[in-house]
Short mmCIF file of C-alpha atoms in Angstrom, two decimals:
data_model
loop_
_atom_site.label_atom_id
_atom_site.label_comp_id
_atom_site.label_asym_id
_atom_site.label_seq_id
_atom_site.Cartn_x
_atom_site.Cartn_y
_atom_site.Cartn_z
CA PRO P 25 -67.78 -15.36 158.35
CA GLU P 26 -69.65 -12.92 156.07
CA ALA P 27 -67.55 -13.92 153.05
CA ARG P 28 -69.14 -15.79 150.17
CA VAL P 29 -67.37 -18.88 148.84
CA ASN P 30 -67.04 -19.12 145.05
CA VAL P 31 -65.70 -22.24 143.31
CA LYS P 32 -64.52 -22.24 139.70
CA LEU P 33 -64.92 -25.41 137.60
CA VAL P 34 -63.88 -26.13 134.02
CA ALA P 35 -66.61 -27.08 131.55
CA GLU P 36 -66.06 -30.75 130.76
CA ALA P 37 -67.92 -34.04 130.79
CA GLY P 38 -68.88 -34.88 134.38
CA VAL P 39 -68.67 -31.32 135.68
CA GLY P 40 -72.26 -31.59 136.94
CA THR P 41 -71.24 -34.22 139.48
CA ILE P 42 -68.40 -31.99 140.71
CA ALA P 43 -70.78 -29.03 140.95
CA ALA P 44 -73.14 -31.12 143.07
CA GLY P 45 -70.23 -31.84 145.41
CA VAL P 46 -69.43 -28.13 145.56
CA ALA P 47 -73.02 -27.40 146.58
CA LYS P 48 -72.93 -30.14 149.22
CA ALA P 49 -69.67 -28.63 150.55
CA HIS P 50 -71.60 -25.38 151.17
CA ALA P 51 -70.14 -23.08 148.55
CA ASP P 52 -72.33 -20.08 147.70
CA THR P 53 -71.50 -19.88 143.99
CA VAL P 54 -70.22 -22.34 141.39
CA LEU P 55 -68.63 -20.98 138.21
CA ILE P 56 -68.68 -23.08 135.04
CA SER P 57 -65.83 -21.75 132.91
CA GLY P 58 -65.75 -22.39 129.16
CA HIS P 59 -62.83 -22.92 126.82
CA ASP P 60 -63.00 -19.50 125.12
CA GLY P 61 -61.44 -16.38 126.58
CA GLY P 62 -58.83 -16.81 129.29
CA THR P 63 -55.41 -15.38 130.00
CA GLY P 64 -53.16 -14.26 127.19
CA ALA P 65 -50.35 -16.12 128.95
CA SER P 66 -51.89 -19.52 128.11
CA PRO P 67 -49.86 -21.87 125.90
CA LEU P 68 -51.21 -22.06 122.36
CA SER P 69 -51.78 -25.81 122.75
CA SER P 70 -54.10 -25.12 125.68
CA ILE P 71 -55.92 -22.32 123.88
CA LYS P 72 -56.58 -24.59 120.88
CA ASN P 73 -57.26 -27.92 122.55
CA ALA P 74 -58.21 -27.66 126.25
CA GLY P 75 -61.73 -27.38 127.69
CA LEU P 76 -65.24 -27.40 126.26
CA PRO P 77 -67.80 -24.68 125.47
CA TRP P 78 -69.52 -23.33 128.57
CA GLU P 79 -72.92 -24.32 127.16
CA LEU P 80 -72.08 -28.01 127.57
CA GLY P 81 -70.83 -27.72 131.14
CA LEU P 82 -73.59 -25.33 132.18
CA ALA P 83 -76.42 -27.51 130.83
CA GLU P 84 -75.06 -30.56 132.64
CA THR P 85 -74.57 -28.60 135.87
CA GLN P 86 -78.10 -27.21 135.86
CA GLN P 87 -79.63 -30.63 135.22
CA THR P 88 -77.53 -32.40 137.86
CA LEU P 89 -78.20 -29.78 140.54
CA ARG P 90 -81.94 -29.93 139.92
CA LEU P 91 -82.05 -33.73 139.90
CA ASN P 92 -80.33 -33.74 143.31
CA ASN P 93 -82.46 -30.94 144.83
CA LEU P 94 -79.38 -28.73 145.22
CA ARG P 95 -80.11 -25.93 142.74
CA GLU P 96 -81.88 -23.68 145.23
CA LYS P 97 -78.81 -23.69 147.51
CA ILE P 98 -76.23 -22.30 145.13
CA LEU P 99 -75.79 -19.53 142.56
CA VAL P 100 -74.59 -20.66 139.15
CA ARG P 101 -72.21 -18.42 137.21
CA THR P 102 -70.60 -18.94 133.81
CA ASP P 103 -67.88 -17.34 131.71
CA GLY P 104 -65.62 -18.06 128.78
CA GLY P 105 -65.64 -15.56 125.93
CA MET P 106 -68.83 -13.68 126.87
CA LYS P 107 -69.26 -10.71 124.51
CA THR P 108 -72.90 -9.88 123.70
CA GLY P 109 -76.37 -9.68 125.17
CA ARG P 110 -77.27 -12.81 123.19
CA ASP P 111 -74.49 -14.68 125.03
CA LEU P 112 -76.08 -13.68 128.34
CA LEU P 113 -79.53 -14.70 127.16
CA LEU P 114 -78.32 -18.19 126.23
CA ALA P 115 -76.40 -18.50 129.49
CA ALA P 116 -79.54 -17.61 131.46
CA VAL P 117 -81.68 -20.09 129.53
CA PHE P 118 -79.12 -22.83 130.18
CA GLY P 119 -79.29 -22.05 133.91
CA ALA P 120 -76.80 -19.34 134.92
CA GLU P 121 -77.72 -16.38 137.11
CA GLU P 122 -74.36 -14.57 136.94
CA TYR P 123 -72.00 -13.96 134.03
CA GLY P 124 -68.29 -13.20 133.89
CA PHE P 125 -66.57 -10.85 131.45
CA GLY P 126 -62.79 -10.94 131.21
CA THR P 127 -61.25 -10.57 127.78
CA ALA P 128 -64.03 -8.39 126.35
CA ALA P 129 -63.88 -5.97 129.28
CA VAL P 130 -60.09 -5.69 129.03
CA VAL P 131 -60.30 -5.14 125.27
CA ALA P 132 -62.80 -2.35 125.93
CA THR P 133 -60.09 -0.53 127.89
CA GLY P 134 -57.43 -0.86 125.20
CA CYS P 135 -56.02 -4.42 125.22
CA VAL P 136 -54.84 -5.35 121.71
CA MET P 137 -54.50 -9.11 122.35
CA THR P 138 -50.76 -9.44 121.74
CA ARG P 139 -50.71 -12.38 124.22
CA GLN P 140 -47.59 -11.17 126.02
CA CYS P 141 -49.22 -10.96 129.46
CA HIS P 142 -46.61 -13.23 131.05
CA LEU P 143 -43.57 -11.45 129.56
CA ASN P 144 -43.97 -8.00 131.19
CA THR P 145 -43.85 -6.45 127.69
CA CYS P 146 -47.50 -5.45 127.07
CA PRO P 147 -47.23 -2.69 124.42
CA VAL P 148 -50.35 -0.84 125.62
CA GLY P 149 -49.57 -0.97 129.35
CA VAL P 150 -52.40 -3.27 130.46
CA ALA P 151 -50.47 -6.29 131.77
CA THR P 152 -47.05 -5.01 132.77
CA GLN P 153 -45.18 -3.51 135.69
CA ASP P 154 -42.72 -1.64 133.49
CA PRO P 155 -43.31 2.10 134.22
CA LYS P 156 -42.49 3.09 130.64
CA LEU P 157 -45.03 0.67 129.22
CA ARG P 158 -47.66 1.48 131.86
CA ALA P 159 -47.43 5.13 130.79
CA ARG P 160 -48.92 4.07 127.46
CA TYR P 161 -52.16 2.93 129.06
CA THR P 162 -55.08 5.15 127.99
CA GLY P 163 -58.00 3.15 129.36
CA LYS P 164 -60.76 4.78 131.40
CA VAL P 165 -63.52 3.34 133.56
CA ILE P 166 -66.20 4.82 131.31
CA MET P 167 -65.04 2.55 128.47
CA VAL P 168 -66.06 -0.56 130.40
CA VAL P 169 -69.22 1.13 131.68
CA ASN P 170 -70.35 1.98 128.15
CA TYR P 171 -69.59 -1.53 126.90
CA MET P 172 -71.63 -3.12 129.71
CA ARG P 173 -74.52 -0.72 129.09
CA PHE P 174 -74.73 -1.80 125.45
CA VAL P 175 -74.57 -5.47 126.45
CA ALA P 176 -77.42 -4.89 128.92
CA ARG P 177 -79.43 -3.00 126.31
CA GLU P 178 -79.17 -5.85 123.82
CA LEU P 179 -80.19 -8.32 126.52
CA ARG P 180 -83.27 -6.22 127.35
CA GLU P 181 -84.26 -6.24 123.67
CA TYR P 182 -84.12 -10.03 123.56
CA MET P 183 -86.08 -10.27 126.82
CA ALA P 184 -88.76 -7.94 125.45
CA ALA P 185 -89.06 -10.07 122.31
CA LEU P 186 -89.64 -13.11 124.56
CA GLY P 187 -92.14 -11.28 126.75
CA ALA P 188 -89.98 -11.60 129.88
CA ARG P 189 -89.98 -8.81 132.46
CA THR P 190 -87.13 -10.19 134.58
CA LEU P 191 -84.17 -12.43 133.89
CA ASP P 192 -85.35 -14.87 136.58
CA GLU P 193 -88.25 -15.78 134.29
CA LEU P 194 -85.76 -17.14 131.73
CA ILE P 195 -83.21 -18.93 133.92
CA GLY P 196 -83.19 -22.67 133.20
CA ARG P 197 -85.92 -22.38 130.55
CA THR P 198 -84.36 -24.64 127.92
CA ASP P 199 -87.89 -25.30 126.63
CA LEU P 200 -87.57 -21.90 124.91
CA LEU P 201 -84.71 -23.14 122.74
CA VAL P 202 -85.14 -24.75 119.34
CA ARG P 203 -82.30 -26.47 117.55
CA ARG P 204 -81.56 -24.78 114.24
CA ASP P 205 -81.30 -27.01 111.18
CA VAL P 206 -78.11 -26.17 109.32
CA PRO P 207 -76.02 -28.11 106.79
CA LEU P 208 -73.46 -30.12 108.71
CA SER P 209 -70.40 -32.05 107.72
CA GLU P 210 -70.52 -35.84 108.04
CA LYS P 211 -68.36 -35.63 111.17
CA ALA P 212 -70.51 -32.93 112.78
CA LYS P 213 -73.65 -34.99 112.19
CA THR P 214 -72.31 -37.65 114.55
CA VAL P 215 -72.46 -35.25 117.51
CA ASN P 216 -75.64 -35.65 119.55
CA LEU P 217 -76.52 -32.47 121.44
CA ASP P 218 -80.01 -33.53 122.51
CA PHE P 219 -78.93 -33.67 126.17
CA LEU P 220 -78.52 -29.89 126.16
CA LEU P 221 -82.29 -29.51 125.92
CA THR P 222 -83.25 -32.42 128.17
CA PRO P 223 -86.09 -31.17 130.39
CA VAL P 224 -85.78 -31.58 134.17
CA ASP P 225 -88.96 -30.98 136.13
CA VAL P 226 -87.72 -31.61 139.70
CA GLY P 227 -86.18 -29.12 142.07
CA SER P 228 -85.92 -25.36 141.77
CA ARG P 229 -84.83 -23.69 138.52
CA ILE P 230 -83.01 -20.90 140.35
CA HIS P 231 -81.14 -20.09 143.51
CA THR P 232 -83.43 -19.21 146.45
CA VAL P 233 -81.41 -19.72 149.66
CA PRO P 234 -79.53 -16.55 150.84
CA ARG P 235 -76.47 -18.44 152.10
CA ASN P 236 -75.38 -22.04 151.77
CA ASP P 237 -73.87 -22.29 155.25
CA PHE P 238 -73.00 -25.26 157.45
CA VAL P 239 -75.70 -25.63 160.08
CA HIS P 240 -73.54 -26.93 162.92
CA ASP P 241 -70.09 -25.70 161.86
CA GLU P 242 -67.89 -24.59 164.76
CA PRO P 243 -64.46 -23.43 163.52
CA LEU P 244 -61.51 -23.45 165.89
CA ASP P 245 -61.24 -19.70 165.33
CA ASN P 246 -64.51 -19.14 167.19
CA GLN P 247 -62.85 -20.35 170.39
CA ILE P 248 -59.74 -18.28 169.67
CA LEU P 249 -61.90 -15.19 169.19
CA LYS P 250 -63.52 -15.72 172.58
CA ASP P 251 -60.19 -16.28 174.35
CA ALA P 252 -58.52 -13.29 172.66
CA ALA P 253 -61.48 -10.89 172.76
CA ARG P 254 -59.83 -8.41 175.14
CA VAL P 255 -56.66 -8.19 173.04
CA ILE P 256 -58.60 -7.84 169.79
CA GLU P 257 -60.12 -4.70 171.30
CA GLY P 258 -56.57 -3.37 171.76
CA LYS P 259 -55.96 -4.24 175.41
CA GLY P 260 -52.73 -6.05 176.36
CA ARG P 261 -51.39 -9.33 175.03
CA VAL P 262 -52.34 -12.98 175.23
CA LYS P 263 -50.69 -16.40 174.80
CA LEU P 264 -52.96 -19.29 173.89
CA SER P 265 -52.53 -22.95 172.93
CA TYR P 266 -54.79 -25.51 171.26
CA PRO P 267 -54.62 -28.97 169.69
CA VAL P 268 -55.31 -28.83 165.95
CA ARG P 269 -56.54 -31.43 163.45
CA ASN P 270 -56.78 -31.51 159.70
CA ILE P 271 -60.53 -30.84 159.94
CA HIS P 272 -59.62 -27.32 161.14
CA ARG P 273 -59.32 -25.28 157.94
CA ALA P 274 -58.18 -21.66 157.53
CA VAL P 275 -57.06 -21.50 161.16
CA GLY P 276 -56.43 -17.87 162.02
CA ALA P 277 -58.46 -16.37 159.18
CA ARG P 278 -61.41 -15.27 161.31
CA LEU P 279 -59.01 -13.92 163.92
CA SER P 280 -57.29 -11.91 161.15
CA GLY P 281 -60.64 -10.57 159.99
CA ALA P 282 -61.64 -9.48 163.50
CA ILE P 283 -58.34 -7.63 164.00
CA ALA P 284 -58.45 -6.00 160.57
CA LYS P 285 -62.05 -4.92 161.05
CA ARG P 286 -61.15 -3.01 164.24
CA HIS P 287 -57.62 -1.83 163.50
CA GLY P 288 -57.26 -1.79 159.70
CA ASP P 289 -53.96 -2.47 157.96
CA LYS P 290 -52.01 -1.36 161.03
CA GLY P 291 -53.26 -4.34 163.02
CA LEU P 292 -51.97 -4.90 166.57
CA PRO P 293 -48.47 -4.67 168.07
CA SER P 294 -46.12 -7.50 167.11
CA GLY P 295 -47.05 -10.78 168.81
CA ALA P 296 -50.06 -9.34 170.65
CA VAL P 297 -51.97 -12.56 169.94
CA ASP P 298 -49.47 -15.42 170.31
CA VAL P 299 -51.08 -18.80 169.61
CA THR P 300 -49.41 -22.22 169.64
CA PHE P 301 -51.02 -25.22 167.95
CA THR P 302 -50.02 -28.86 168.24
CA GLY P 303 -50.97 -31.45 165.63
CA VAL P 304 -51.79 -31.47 161.92
CA ALA P 305 -53.48 -28.35 160.56
CA GLY P 306 -55.94 -28.49 157.68
CA GLN P 307 -55.73 -26.39 154.54
CA SER P 308 -54.97 -22.65 154.61
CA PHE P 309 -53.31 -22.48 158.02
CA GLY P 310 -52.59 -18.82 158.76
CA ALA P 311 -54.51 -17.55 155.72
CA PHE P 312 -54.83 -13.75 155.59
CA CYS P 313 -52.63 -13.38 158.69
CA VAL P 314 -52.28 -9.72 159.79
CA ASN P 315 -49.98 -7.66 161.99
CA GLY P 316 -50.18 -8.56 165.66
CA MET P 317 -50.57 -12.31 165.14
CA ARG P 318 -47.95 -14.98 165.79
CA LEU P 319 -49.15 -18.49 165.00
CA THR P 320 -46.82 -21.37 165.88
CA LEU P 321 -47.62 -24.90 164.70
CA ILE P 322 -45.72 -27.81 166.22
CA GLY P 323 -46.57 -30.51 163.73
CA GLU P 324 -47.34 -30.09 160.04
CA ALA P 325 -49.79 -28.33 157.74
CA ASN P 326 -51.59 -29.01 154.47
CA ASP P 327 -51.78 -26.78 151.37
CA TYR P 328 -52.12 -22.98 151.18
CA VAL P 329 -50.23 -22.03 154.37
CA GLY P 330 -50.11 -18.24 154.63
CA LYS P 331 -52.39 -17.71 151.63
CA GLY P 332 -52.96 -13.97 151.23
CA MET P 333 -51.15 -13.14 154.46
CA ALA P 334 -50.52 -9.42 154.94
CA GLY P 335 -48.53 -9.36 158.18
CA GLY P 336 -47.76 -11.21 161.38
CA GLU P 337 -45.63 -14.32 161.78
CA LEU P 338 -46.12 -18.02 161.05
CA VAL P 339 -43.78 -20.62 162.55
CA ILE P 340 -44.08 -24.30 161.63
CA ARG P 341 -41.74 -26.98 162.92
CA PRO P 342 -41.80 -30.67 163.89
CA PRO P 343 -41.91 -31.70 167.58
CA ASP P 344 -38.52 -31.72 169.32
CA GLU P 345 -38.59 -35.50 169.58
CA SER P 346 -39.04 -36.04 165.83
CA PRO P 347 -36.38 -38.57 164.76
CA PHE P 348 -36.23 -37.71 161.06
CA ALA P 349 -34.09 -35.09 159.32
CA TRP P 350 -36.29 -32.01 159.22
CA ASP P 351 -34.75 -30.52 156.08
CA LYS P 352 -35.31 -33.76 154.11
CA ASN P 353 -39.05 -34.07 154.81
CA VAL P 354 -42.13 -32.10 153.79
CA ILE P 355 -43.78 -30.07 156.55
CA ILE P 356 -46.19 -27.87 154.55
CA GLY P 357 -48.14 -28.58 151.37
CA ASN P 358 -48.57 -26.94 147.97
CA THR P 359 -49.17 -23.32 146.96
CA CYS P 360 -48.10 -21.78 150.26
CA LEU P 361 -47.82 -17.96 150.52
CA TYR P 362 -50.08 -17.66 147.48
CA GLY P 363 -50.69 -13.94 146.93
CA ALA P 364 -49.05 -12.92 150.22
CA THR P 365 -48.39 -9.19 150.62
CA GLY P 366 -46.53 -9.11 153.95
CA GLY P 367 -45.61 -10.97 157.12
CA ILE P 368 -43.00 -13.68 157.64
CA LEU P 369 -43.01 -17.49 157.53
CA PHE P 370 -40.47 -19.84 159.10
CA ALA P 371 -40.92 -23.51 158.22
CA ALA P 372 -38.42 -26.12 159.45
CA GLY P 373 -38.87 -28.59 156.62
CA ARG P 374 -39.69 -28.73 152.94
CA ALA P 375 -42.67 -27.27 151.10
CA GLY P 376 -44.60 -28.79 148.20
CA GLU P 377 -45.02 -27.30 144.74
CA ARG P 378 -45.73 -23.67 143.74
CA PHE P 379 -44.30 -22.13 146.89
CA ALA P 380 -44.64 -18.30 147.08
CA VAL P 381 -46.72 -18.06 143.90
CA ARG P 382 -47.61 -14.38 143.37
CA ASN P 383 -45.85 -13.42 146.58
CA SER P 384 -45.63 -9.65 146.58
CA GLY P 385 -44.21 -8.78 150.00
CA ALA P 386 -43.88 -11.65 152.44
CA ILE P 387 -40.57 -12.97 153.79
CA ALA P 388 -40.12 -16.72 154.07
CA VAL P 389 -37.52 -19.26 155.12
CA ILE P 390 -38.04 -22.83 153.96
CA GLU P 391 -35.72 -25.84 153.79
CA GLY P 392 -36.53 -27.06 150.29
CA LEU P 393 -39.48 -27.10 147.90
CA GLY P 394 -41.00 -28.72 144.82
CA ASP P 395 -41.61 -27.48 141.28
CA HIS P 396 -42.55 -23.94 140.22
CA GLY P 397 -41.26 -22.11 143.31
CA GLY P 398 -41.40 -18.31 143.23
CA GLU P 399 -43.76 -18.34 140.26
CA TYR P 400 -45.00 -14.84 139.36
CA MET P 401 -43.32 -13.27 142.41
CA THR P 402 -43.47 -9.48 142.38
CA GLY P 403 -41.92 -8.72 145.79
CA GLY P 404 -40.72 -10.08 149.10
CA ILE P 405 -37.77 -12.28 150.07
CA VAL P 406 -37.60 -16.08 150.03
CA LEU P 407 -34.66 -17.99 151.56
CA ILE P 408 -34.48 -21.67 150.56
CA LEU P 409 -32.07 -23.88 152.49
CA GLY P 410 -32.29 -26.90 150.24
CA GLU P 411 -33.20 -28.32 146.84
CA THR P 412 -35.86 -26.82 144.61
CA GLY P 413 -37.84 -28.52 141.88
CA ARG P 414 -37.84 -27.49 138.24
CA ASN P 415 -39.08 -24.20 136.75
CA PHE P 416 -38.10 -22.00 139.67
CA GLY P 417 -38.80 -18.28 139.18
CA ALA P 418 -41.12 -18.60 136.17
CA GLY P 419 -42.76 -15.23 135.54
CA MET P 420 -40.93 -13.62 138.50
CA THR P 421 -40.79 -9.83 138.06
CA GLY P 422 -39.93 -8.57 141.55
CA GLY P 423 -38.52 -9.43 144.95
CA ARG P 424 -35.61 -11.81 145.37
CA ALA P 425 -34.84 -15.37 146.36
CA TYR P 426 -31.76 -16.83 147.99
CA VAL P 427 -31.18 -20.53 147.31
CA LEU P 428 -28.64 -22.77 149.06
CA ASP P 429 -27.35 -25.05 146.29
CA ARG P 430 -25.43 -27.77 148.12
CA GLU P 431 -26.00 -30.26 145.29
CA ARG P 432 -24.91 -27.71 142.65
CA VAL P 433 -27.91 -28.40 140.40
CA PHE P 434 -29.96 -25.23 140.81
CA GLU P 435 -28.75 -23.64 137.56
CA LYS P 436 -30.55 -26.42 135.67
CA ARG P 437 -33.81 -25.94 137.58
CA VAL P 438 -34.31 -22.18 137.41
CA ASN P 439 -36.41 -20.63 134.63
CA LEU P 440 -34.16 -17.91 133.19
CA GLU P 441 -36.80 -16.34 130.96
CA LEU P 442 -37.33 -13.37 133.30
CA VAL P 443 -34.71 -13.81 136.03
CA GLU P 444 -30.96 -13.98 136.37
CA LEU P 445 -28.58 -15.59 138.87
CA HIS P 446 -25.91 -13.97 141.01
CA ARG P 447 -23.82 -15.04 143.94
CA LEU P 448 -24.14 -13.09 147.20
CA GLU P 449 -22.45 -9.95 145.94
CA GLY P 450 -22.94 -7.23 148.49
CA PRO P 451 -23.03 -6.78 152.26
CA GLU P 452 -26.77 -6.12 152.06
CA ASP P 453 -27.47 -9.60 150.71
CA VAL P 454 -25.08 -11.29 153.15
CA THR P 455 -26.77 -9.43 156.00
CA ASN P 456 -30.21 -10.46 154.73
CA VAL P 457 -29.31 -14.15 154.56
CA ARG P 458 -27.50 -14.29 157.91
CA ALA P 459 -30.22 -12.37 159.71
CA LEU P 460 -32.91 -14.64 158.30
CA LEU P 461 -30.90 -17.73 159.23
CA GLU P 462 -30.56 -16.48 162.81
CA ARG P 463 -34.25 -15.68 163.06
CA HIS P 464 -35.13 -19.04 161.54
CA PHE P 465 -33.07 -20.84 164.17
CA VAL P 466 -34.55 -18.83 167.04
CA ALA P 467 -38.09 -19.53 165.77
CA THR P 468 -37.74 -23.22 164.86
CA LYS P 469 -34.47 -24.62 166.34
CA SER P 470 -33.61 -25.74 162.82
CA ASN P 471 -30.55 -27.98 162.49
CA ILE P 472 -29.75 -26.84 158.96
CA ALA P 473 -29.77 -23.21 160.08
CA VAL P 474 -27.21 -24.01 162.80
CA THR P 475 -25.05 -25.92 160.33
CA VAL P 476 -24.97 -23.09 157.81
CA LEU P 477 -24.29 -20.41 160.42
CA THR P 478 -21.53 -22.46 162.03
CA ASP P 479 -19.71 -23.01 158.72
CA TRP P 480 -20.73 -19.73 157.10
CA GLU P 481 -17.50 -19.21 155.15
CA ASP P 482 -17.97 -22.55 153.39
CA TYR P 483 -21.70 -22.23 152.78
CA GLN P 484 -21.74 -18.59 151.65
CA GLU P 485 -20.32 -19.44 148.23
CA LEU P 486 -23.06 -22.04 147.68
CA PHE P 487 -25.90 -19.50 147.74
CA TRP P 488 -27.52 -18.23 144.56
CA MET P 489 -29.45 -14.98 144.46
CA VAL P 490 -32.38 -14.93 142.02
CA VAL P 491 -33.53 -11.48 140.86
CA PRO P 492 -35.58 -10.15 137.95
CA ARG P 493 -33.59 -9.78 134.75
CA GLY P 494 -31.60 -6.54 134.71
CA ALA P 495 -31.95 -5.86 138.42
CA GLY P 496 -28.72 -7.56 139.48
CA ALA P 497 -27.33 -6.82 142.89
CA LYS P 498 -28.67 -3.25 142.78
CA LEU P 499 -32.22 -4.35 143.58
CA GLU P 500 -33.46 -2.39 146.57
CA GLN P 501 -33.81 -4.26 149.82
CA VAL P 502 -37.45 -5.31 149.94
CA VAL P 503 -37.73 -5.37 153.69
CA SER P 504 -35.15 -5.46 156.45
CA ALA P 505 -34.45 -9.03 157.48
CA LYS P 506 -33.69 -7.74 160.95
CA GLU P 507 -37.20 -6.43 161.54
CA GLY P 508 -38.97 -8.28 164.31
#
């Protein structure tokens, strides 16, 4: 509950309206991101053609927020190729109170802009997990510190020239800007930038409200915290049950925070807080789940299930009386297990797109998924008992995935740039898959799990194992599938 919510928006026409919605949705900060800068993994077509300068998006955002009396409720931040004190001065005058440095700060520590961030081949060891390449990294904290000090010094010089003692005096002061007359091409002369300097005299220029919180918000977790208070303090176990609706977002996150605050990474004993939900969960069900939690959802969930989870167990399955084929229907949304570092997920149904993106330690069993599964995985185990979409394993540099390929089409859908395919080659992998299948059945009563286990000899040869290129079957077991 003490966390601040930050929402990133791309500078484009109409971004002011979106920023107003972000403020009304009670975010604490809105970031207007310009077209410059950005990840070195971006496609060249995006680098050259996507997005607009941050000045355009920021000016529109500031004007729209003021016109709707929302500016005082939310901090405005901007980024996109920030390099100098003059950049910060202009950003402040256009309405931003905070400023993001990405590329320039990384360059200060030794990045040479080879744009190989997504290939694990960074020659100076900045964006790679290869130990030999990482050994080349010579960056030190003081390099970034010195760079920021010089940026701040230049900004102070500009402020002194303007007679401003604090940056707050300059925020939103577009009346201080004068358009420079320069020779323009015929095409450039057709661009009208007058709106950038349009004065707005209503509402606050700057952010004044400490937090942009809901006044009458009562998350489901507040009730869970009350009912599980004794266990959170480390005393005994508890089993709880609640109906859940899609208005209940991030169910379990506050519970995770309370446990982590008292017990750290160790958390509580397995299943100490065992909660069953019935219904349709909103976004981010089980986000940041920690050791000691077992959350079971009988129903379905929206996007971001298990986002950032570090431990514990999530079980999602349809009601027993559901007439449809579980493994043919979607039960959880997009981008599930995003950035997970631990824990285990059993879902008796299909997932949407971008499943297990940046997973670095969680175990998951799912019965099919959409495009971009396993993207940027660096660890963990994913068992998929059904079809995947295209581009599976893009940017995957660690962990492993087991995919049941009954339709024999998976070879055409995997991205082989960084990964390679093997059949189940060793007893370790067979044990992993069988153990996960058994646990999946116990947790969810999955029909497909029973089918595969019953006819194991036939199904075993249909599994593919996806591992980072060069790892092959010798990849160390990430975590024992038998662990409970």
